[in-house]
mmCIF file of C-alpha atoms in Angstrom:
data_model
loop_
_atom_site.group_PDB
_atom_site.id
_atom_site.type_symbol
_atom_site.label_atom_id
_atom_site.label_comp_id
_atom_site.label_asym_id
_atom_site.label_seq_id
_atom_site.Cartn_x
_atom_site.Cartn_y
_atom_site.Cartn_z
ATOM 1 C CA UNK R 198 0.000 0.000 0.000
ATOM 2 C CA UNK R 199 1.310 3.574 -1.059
ATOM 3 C CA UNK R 200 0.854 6.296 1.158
ATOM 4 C CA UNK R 201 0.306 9.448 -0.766
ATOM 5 C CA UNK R 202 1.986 13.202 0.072
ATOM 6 C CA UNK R 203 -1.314 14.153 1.544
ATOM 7 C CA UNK R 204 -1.791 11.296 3.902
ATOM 8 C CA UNK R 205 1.960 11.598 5.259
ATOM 9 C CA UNK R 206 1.558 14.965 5.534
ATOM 10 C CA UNK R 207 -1.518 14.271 7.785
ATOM 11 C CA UNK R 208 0.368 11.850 9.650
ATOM 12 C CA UNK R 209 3.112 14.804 10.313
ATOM 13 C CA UNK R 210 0.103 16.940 11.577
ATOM 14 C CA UNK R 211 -1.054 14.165 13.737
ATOM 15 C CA UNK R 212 2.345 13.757 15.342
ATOM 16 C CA UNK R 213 2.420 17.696 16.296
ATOM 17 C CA UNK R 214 4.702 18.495 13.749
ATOM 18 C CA UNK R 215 3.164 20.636 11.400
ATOM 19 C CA UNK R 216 5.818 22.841 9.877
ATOM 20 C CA UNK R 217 7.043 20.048 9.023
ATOM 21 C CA UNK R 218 4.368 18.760 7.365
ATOM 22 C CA UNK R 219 4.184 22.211 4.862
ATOM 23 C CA UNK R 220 7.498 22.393 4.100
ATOM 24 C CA UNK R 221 7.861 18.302 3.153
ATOM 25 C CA UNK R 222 6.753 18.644 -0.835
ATOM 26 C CA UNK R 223 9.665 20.670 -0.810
ATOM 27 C CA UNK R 224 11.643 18.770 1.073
ATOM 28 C CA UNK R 225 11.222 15.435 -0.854
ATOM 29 C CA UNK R 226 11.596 17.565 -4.321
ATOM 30 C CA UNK R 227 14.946 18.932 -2.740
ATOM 31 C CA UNK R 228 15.666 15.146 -1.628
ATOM 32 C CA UNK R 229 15.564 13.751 -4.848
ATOM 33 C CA UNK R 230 17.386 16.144 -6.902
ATOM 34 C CA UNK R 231 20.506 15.888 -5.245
ATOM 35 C CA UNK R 232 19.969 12.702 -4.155
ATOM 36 C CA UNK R 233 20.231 12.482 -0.464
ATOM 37 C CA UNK R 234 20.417 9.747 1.639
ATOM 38 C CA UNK R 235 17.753 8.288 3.986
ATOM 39 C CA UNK R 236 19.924 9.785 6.605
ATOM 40 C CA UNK R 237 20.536 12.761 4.898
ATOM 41 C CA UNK R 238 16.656 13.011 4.272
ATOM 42 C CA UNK R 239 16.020 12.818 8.065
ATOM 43 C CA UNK R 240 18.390 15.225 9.235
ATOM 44 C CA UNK R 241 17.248 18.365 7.104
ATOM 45 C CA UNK R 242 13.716 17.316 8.405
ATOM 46 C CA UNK R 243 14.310 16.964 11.861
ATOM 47 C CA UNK R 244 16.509 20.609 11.797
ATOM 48 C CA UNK R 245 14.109 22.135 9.896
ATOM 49 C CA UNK R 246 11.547 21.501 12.634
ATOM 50 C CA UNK R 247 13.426 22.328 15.634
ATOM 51 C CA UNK R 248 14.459 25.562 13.139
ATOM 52 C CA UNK R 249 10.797 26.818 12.826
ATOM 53 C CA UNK R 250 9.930 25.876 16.616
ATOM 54 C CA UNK R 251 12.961 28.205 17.525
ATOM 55 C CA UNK R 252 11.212 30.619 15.113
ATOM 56 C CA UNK R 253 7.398 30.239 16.772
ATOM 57 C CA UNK R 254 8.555 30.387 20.048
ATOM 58 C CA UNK R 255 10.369 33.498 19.753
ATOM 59 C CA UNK R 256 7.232 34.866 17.593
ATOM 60 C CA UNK R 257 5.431 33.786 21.014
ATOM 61 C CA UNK R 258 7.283 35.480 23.719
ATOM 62 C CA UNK R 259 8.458 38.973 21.408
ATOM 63 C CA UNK R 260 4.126 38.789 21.547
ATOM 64 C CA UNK R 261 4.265 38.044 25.120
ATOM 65 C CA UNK R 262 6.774 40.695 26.097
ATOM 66 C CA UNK R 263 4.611 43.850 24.918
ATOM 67 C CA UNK R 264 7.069 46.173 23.902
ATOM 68 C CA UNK R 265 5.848 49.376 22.918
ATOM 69 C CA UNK R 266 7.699 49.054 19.760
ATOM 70 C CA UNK R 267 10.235 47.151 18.002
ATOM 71 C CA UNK R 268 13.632 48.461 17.896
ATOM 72 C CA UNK R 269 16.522 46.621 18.511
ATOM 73 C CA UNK R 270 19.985 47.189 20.463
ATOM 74 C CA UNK R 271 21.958 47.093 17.468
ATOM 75 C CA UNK R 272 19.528 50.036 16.011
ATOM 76 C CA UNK R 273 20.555 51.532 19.396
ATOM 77 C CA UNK R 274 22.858 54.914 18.564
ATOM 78 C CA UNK R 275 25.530 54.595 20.728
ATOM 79 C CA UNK R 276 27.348 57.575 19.014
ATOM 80 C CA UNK R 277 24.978 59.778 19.992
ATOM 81 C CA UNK R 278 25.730 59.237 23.871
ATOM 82 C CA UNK R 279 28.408 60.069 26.249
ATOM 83 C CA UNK R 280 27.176 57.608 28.628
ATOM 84 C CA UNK R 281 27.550 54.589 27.236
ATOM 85 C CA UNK R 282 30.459 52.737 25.021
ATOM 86 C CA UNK R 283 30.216 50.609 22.424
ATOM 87 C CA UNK R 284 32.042 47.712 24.972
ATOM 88 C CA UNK R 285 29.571 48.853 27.720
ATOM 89 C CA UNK R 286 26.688 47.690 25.483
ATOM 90 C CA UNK R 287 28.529 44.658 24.395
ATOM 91 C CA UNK R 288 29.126 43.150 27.857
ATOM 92 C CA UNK R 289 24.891 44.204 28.375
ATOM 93 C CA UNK R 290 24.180 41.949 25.757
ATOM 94 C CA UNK R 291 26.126 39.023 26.468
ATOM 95 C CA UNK R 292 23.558 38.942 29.358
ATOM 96 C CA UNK R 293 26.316 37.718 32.436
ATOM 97 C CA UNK R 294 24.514 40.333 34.130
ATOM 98 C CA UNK R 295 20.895 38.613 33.986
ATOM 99 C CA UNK R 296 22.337 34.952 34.581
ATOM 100 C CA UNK R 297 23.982 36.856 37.984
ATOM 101 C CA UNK R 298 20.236 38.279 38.602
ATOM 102 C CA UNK R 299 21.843 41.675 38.420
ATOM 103 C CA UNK R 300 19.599 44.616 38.089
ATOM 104 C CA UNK R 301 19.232 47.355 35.710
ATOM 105 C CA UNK R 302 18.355 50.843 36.588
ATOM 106 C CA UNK R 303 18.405 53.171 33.649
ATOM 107 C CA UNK R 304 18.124 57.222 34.376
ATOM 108 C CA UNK R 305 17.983 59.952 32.345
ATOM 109 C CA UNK R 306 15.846 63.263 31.251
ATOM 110 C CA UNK R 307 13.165 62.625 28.643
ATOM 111 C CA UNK R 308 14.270 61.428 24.863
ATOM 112 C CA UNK R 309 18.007 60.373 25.838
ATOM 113 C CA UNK R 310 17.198 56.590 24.472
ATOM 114 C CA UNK R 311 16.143 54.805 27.557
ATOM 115 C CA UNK R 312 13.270 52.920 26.578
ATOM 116 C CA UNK R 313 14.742 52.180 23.418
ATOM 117 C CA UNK R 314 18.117 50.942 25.186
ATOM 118 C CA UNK R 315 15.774 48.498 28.018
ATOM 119 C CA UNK R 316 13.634 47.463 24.948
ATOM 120 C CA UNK R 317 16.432 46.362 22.419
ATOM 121 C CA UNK R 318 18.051 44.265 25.160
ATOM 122 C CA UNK R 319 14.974 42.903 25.952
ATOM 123 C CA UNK R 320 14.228 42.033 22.729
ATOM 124 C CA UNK R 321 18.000 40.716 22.530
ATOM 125 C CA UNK R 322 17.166 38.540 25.632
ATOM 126 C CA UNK R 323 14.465 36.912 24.016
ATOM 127 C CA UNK R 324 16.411 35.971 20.599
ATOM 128 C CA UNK R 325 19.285 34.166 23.240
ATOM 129 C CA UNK R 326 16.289 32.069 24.752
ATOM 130 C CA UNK R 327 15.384 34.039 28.111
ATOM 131 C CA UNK R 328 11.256 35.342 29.054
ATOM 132 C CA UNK R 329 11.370 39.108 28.969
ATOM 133 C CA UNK R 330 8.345 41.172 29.964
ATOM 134 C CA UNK R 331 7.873 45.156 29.165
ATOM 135 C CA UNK R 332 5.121 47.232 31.025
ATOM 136 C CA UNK R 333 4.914 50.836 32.479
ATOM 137 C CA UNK R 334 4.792 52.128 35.315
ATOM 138 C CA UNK R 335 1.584 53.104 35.272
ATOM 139 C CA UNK R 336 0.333 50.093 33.318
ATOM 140 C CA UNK R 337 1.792 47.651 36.102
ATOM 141 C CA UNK R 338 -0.057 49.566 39.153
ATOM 142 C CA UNK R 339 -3.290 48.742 36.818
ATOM 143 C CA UNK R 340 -2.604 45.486 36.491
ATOM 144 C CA UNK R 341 -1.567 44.750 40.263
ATOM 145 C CA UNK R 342 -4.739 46.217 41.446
ATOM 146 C CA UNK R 343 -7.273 44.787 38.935
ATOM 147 C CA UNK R 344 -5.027 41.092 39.190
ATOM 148 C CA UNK R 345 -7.744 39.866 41.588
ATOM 149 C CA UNK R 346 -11.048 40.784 39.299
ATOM 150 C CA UNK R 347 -9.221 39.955 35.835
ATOM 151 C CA UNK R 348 -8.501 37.182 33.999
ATOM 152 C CA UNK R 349 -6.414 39.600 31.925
ATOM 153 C CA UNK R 350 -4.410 40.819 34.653
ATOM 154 C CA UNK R 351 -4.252 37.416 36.096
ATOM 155 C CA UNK R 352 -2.574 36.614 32.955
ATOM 156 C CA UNK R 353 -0.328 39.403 32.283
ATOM 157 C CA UNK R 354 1.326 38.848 35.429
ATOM 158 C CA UNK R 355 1.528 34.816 35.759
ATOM 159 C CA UNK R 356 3.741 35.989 32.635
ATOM 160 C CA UNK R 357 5.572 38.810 34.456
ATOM 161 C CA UNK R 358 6.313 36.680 37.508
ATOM 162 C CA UNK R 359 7.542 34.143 35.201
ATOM 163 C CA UNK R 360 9.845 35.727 33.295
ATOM 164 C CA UNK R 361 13.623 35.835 33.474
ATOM 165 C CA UNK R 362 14.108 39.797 32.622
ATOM 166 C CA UNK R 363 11.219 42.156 33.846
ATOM 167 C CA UNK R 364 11.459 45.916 31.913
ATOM 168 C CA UNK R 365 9.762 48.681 34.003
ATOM 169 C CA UNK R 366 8.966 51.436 32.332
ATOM 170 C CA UNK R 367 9.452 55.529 33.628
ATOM 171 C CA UNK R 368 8.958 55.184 37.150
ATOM 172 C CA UNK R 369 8.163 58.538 37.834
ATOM 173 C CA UNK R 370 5.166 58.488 36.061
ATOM 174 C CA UNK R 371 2.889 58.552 38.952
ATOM 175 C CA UNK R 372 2.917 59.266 42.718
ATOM 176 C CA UNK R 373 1.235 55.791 44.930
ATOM 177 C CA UNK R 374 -1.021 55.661 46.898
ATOM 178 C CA UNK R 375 -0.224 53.436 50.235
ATOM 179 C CA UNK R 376 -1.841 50.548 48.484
ATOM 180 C CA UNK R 377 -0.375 50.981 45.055
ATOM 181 C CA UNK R 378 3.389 51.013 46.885
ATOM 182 C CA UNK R 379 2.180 48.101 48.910
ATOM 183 C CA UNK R 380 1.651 46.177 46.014
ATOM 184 C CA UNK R 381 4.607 47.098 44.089
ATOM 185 C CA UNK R 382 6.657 46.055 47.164
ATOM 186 C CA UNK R 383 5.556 42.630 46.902
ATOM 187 C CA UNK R 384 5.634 42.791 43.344
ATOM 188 C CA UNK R 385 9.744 43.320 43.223
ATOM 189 C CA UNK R 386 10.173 40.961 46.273
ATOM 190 C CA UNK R 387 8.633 38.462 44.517
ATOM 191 C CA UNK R 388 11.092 39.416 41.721
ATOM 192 C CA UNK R 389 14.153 39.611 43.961
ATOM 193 C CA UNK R 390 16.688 36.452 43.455
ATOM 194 C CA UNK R 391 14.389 34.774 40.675
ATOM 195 C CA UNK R 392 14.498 37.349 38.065
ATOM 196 C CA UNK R 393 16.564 40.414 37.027
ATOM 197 C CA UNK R 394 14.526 43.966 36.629
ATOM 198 C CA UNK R 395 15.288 46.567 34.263
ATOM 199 C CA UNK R 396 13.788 49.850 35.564
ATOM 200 C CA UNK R 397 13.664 53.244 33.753
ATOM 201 C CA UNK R 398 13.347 56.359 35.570
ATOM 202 C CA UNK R 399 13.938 60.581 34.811
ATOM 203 C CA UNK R 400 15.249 60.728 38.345
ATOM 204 C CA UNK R 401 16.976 59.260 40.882
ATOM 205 C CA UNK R 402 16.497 56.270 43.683
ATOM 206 C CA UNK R 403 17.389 59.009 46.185
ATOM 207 C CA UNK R 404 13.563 60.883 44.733
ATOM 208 C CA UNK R 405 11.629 57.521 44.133
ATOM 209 C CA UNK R 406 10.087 58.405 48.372
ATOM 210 C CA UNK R 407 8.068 61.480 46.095
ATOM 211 C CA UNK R 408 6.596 58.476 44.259
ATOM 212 C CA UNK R 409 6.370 55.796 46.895
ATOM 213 C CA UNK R 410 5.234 58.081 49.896
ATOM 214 C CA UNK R 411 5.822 55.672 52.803
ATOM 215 C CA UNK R 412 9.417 55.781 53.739
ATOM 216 C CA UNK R 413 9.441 52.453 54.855
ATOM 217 C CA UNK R 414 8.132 50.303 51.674
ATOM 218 C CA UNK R 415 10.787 52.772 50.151
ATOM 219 C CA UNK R 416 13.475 51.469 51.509
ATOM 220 C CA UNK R 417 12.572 47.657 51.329
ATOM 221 C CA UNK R 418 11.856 48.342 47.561
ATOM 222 C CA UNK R 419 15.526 50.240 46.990
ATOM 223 C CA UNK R 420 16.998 47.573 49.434
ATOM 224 C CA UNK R 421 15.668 44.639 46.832
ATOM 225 C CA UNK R 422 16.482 46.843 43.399
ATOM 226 C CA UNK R 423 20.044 48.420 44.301
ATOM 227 C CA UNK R 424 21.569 44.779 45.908
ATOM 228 C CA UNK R 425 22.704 43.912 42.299
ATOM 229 C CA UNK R 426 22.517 46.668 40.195
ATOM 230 C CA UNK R 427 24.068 48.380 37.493
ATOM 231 C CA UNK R 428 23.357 52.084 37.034
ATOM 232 C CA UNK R 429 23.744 54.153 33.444
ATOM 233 C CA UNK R 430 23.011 57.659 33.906
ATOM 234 C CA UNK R 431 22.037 59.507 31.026
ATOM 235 C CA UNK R 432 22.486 63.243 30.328
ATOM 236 C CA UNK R 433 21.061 66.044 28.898
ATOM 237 C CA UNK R 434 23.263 66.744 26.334
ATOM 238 C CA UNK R 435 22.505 62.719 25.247
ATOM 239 C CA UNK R 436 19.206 63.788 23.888
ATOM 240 C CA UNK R 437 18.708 62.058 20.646
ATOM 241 C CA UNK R 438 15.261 63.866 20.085
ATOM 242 C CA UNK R 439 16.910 67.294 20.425
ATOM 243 C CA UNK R 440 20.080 66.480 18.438
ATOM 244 C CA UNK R 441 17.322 65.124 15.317
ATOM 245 C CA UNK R 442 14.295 67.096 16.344
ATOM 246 C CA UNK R 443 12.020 67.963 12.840
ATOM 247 C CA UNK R 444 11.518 71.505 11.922
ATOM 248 C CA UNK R 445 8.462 72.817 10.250
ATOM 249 C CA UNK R 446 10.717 75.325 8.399
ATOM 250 C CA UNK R 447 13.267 74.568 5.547
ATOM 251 C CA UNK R 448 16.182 75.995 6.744
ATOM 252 C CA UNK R 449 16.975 76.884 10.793
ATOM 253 C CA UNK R 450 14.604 77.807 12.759
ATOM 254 C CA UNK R 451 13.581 81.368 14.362
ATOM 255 C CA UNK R 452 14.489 79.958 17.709
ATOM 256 C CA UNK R 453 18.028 79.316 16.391
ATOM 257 C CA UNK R 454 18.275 82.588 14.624
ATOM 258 C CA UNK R 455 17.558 84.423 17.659
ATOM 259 C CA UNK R 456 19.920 82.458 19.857
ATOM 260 C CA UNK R 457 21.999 83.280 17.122
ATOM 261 C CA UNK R 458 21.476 87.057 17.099
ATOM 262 C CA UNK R 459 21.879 87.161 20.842
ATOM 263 C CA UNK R 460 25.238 85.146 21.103
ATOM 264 C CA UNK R 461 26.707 87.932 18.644
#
């Protein structure tokens, strides 16, 4: 009895291994014109499924992660800061740091690259095989509060808790309430020792009380995130969005001819 393409591509589905299964007409065409061996045969078939299972699950957790855009660390413009060199962000994405559960706290005025720097190595993180999750500041208190009521929330952060690298977005984006900073406690001691953070932030640990009010669940929070931790400060002369801000006019700008007029 001769089993047809369709039916042993059915059987392929059957087993799980549908890629597989698309790709064999192909496969066997490939096969026979440069006449592989049986061995041969299986070897491209078995690699080209663990290939495209590689490929899905990344798909999967680059989904999961919720980055609020896609731009990787390579696309990163290390040129255009003073703050960082190009063997600083080498050594970030070789990723020693996250094995070591070392934190990452990331500060900086407004448009000097920091969500694009946490994002690209959390994208990066996810292409060498690690769980990355990105959500703001604001977006996590949301989530924390609502994970009780929600199957949503109760979702998003199963997936935070579980994941290897946890990116949270401009800290300073809203003052807590006691509850909010109560919940945020747990949320990084729950974090602490299983899983590295990446935090971004326009100012400093020694301002985060303005956000966290109670002095106490301050400290315990700081205590957890500054234990292992790496800090890049950003300037404001690193502005990217200033150095390549658009203009509506063709040539410079009345601002700049002023400042111009005045200097002289």
């Amino acid at each position: 009895m001769t089993t047809s393409l369709e039916q042993l591509q059915q059987q392929f589905r059957t087993l799980r291994l549908s890629e597989t299964a698309d790709y064999l007409p192909s496969l066997i065409q490939q096969a026979e014109s440069e006449d592989w061996t049986y061995r041969m045969f299986l070897d491209h078939l078995a690699t080209y499924e663990l290939k495209r299972r590689d490929e899905k699950l990344i798909e999967k957790r680059l989904k999961w992660a919720a980055f609020p855009f896609y731009k990787t660390i390579d696309s990163f413009r290390v040129e255009e800061q003073q703050s960082l060199s190009k063997k600083q962000i080498n050594q970030l994405k070789e990723f020693t740091w996250l094995d070591q559960l070392y934190n990452l706290i990331i500060l900086g005025p407004p448009g000097v690259g920091k969500t694009h720097l946490a994002t690209g190595l959390g994208i990066e993180a996810i292409h060498q095989g690690y769980k990355v999750s990105f959500i703001s500041m604001g977006q996590l208190i949301q989530t924390l509060k609502t994970e009780d009521v929600t199957r949503k929330s109760q979702t998003r952060m199963k997936r935070i808790r579980d994941s290897n690298l946890v990116i949270i977005d401009d800290l300073m984006f809203m003052a807590m309430d006691s509850r909010e900073a109560n919940l945020f406690f747990h949320l990084i001691n729950d974090l602490y020792d299983n899983a590295s953070v990446i935090l971004t932030s326009n100012k400093g640990p020694n301002e985060w009380g303005e956000l966290l009010g109670d002095p106490g669940i301050t400290t315990a929070i700081l205590d957890r995130l500054l234990h292992r931790a790496e800090v890049i400060q950003f300037r404001n002369d690193d502005s990217y969005r200033m150095k390549h801000r658009s203009s509506i006019f063709m040539e410079k700008s009345v601002q700049d001819e002023r400042a111009k007029s005045v200097q002289n």
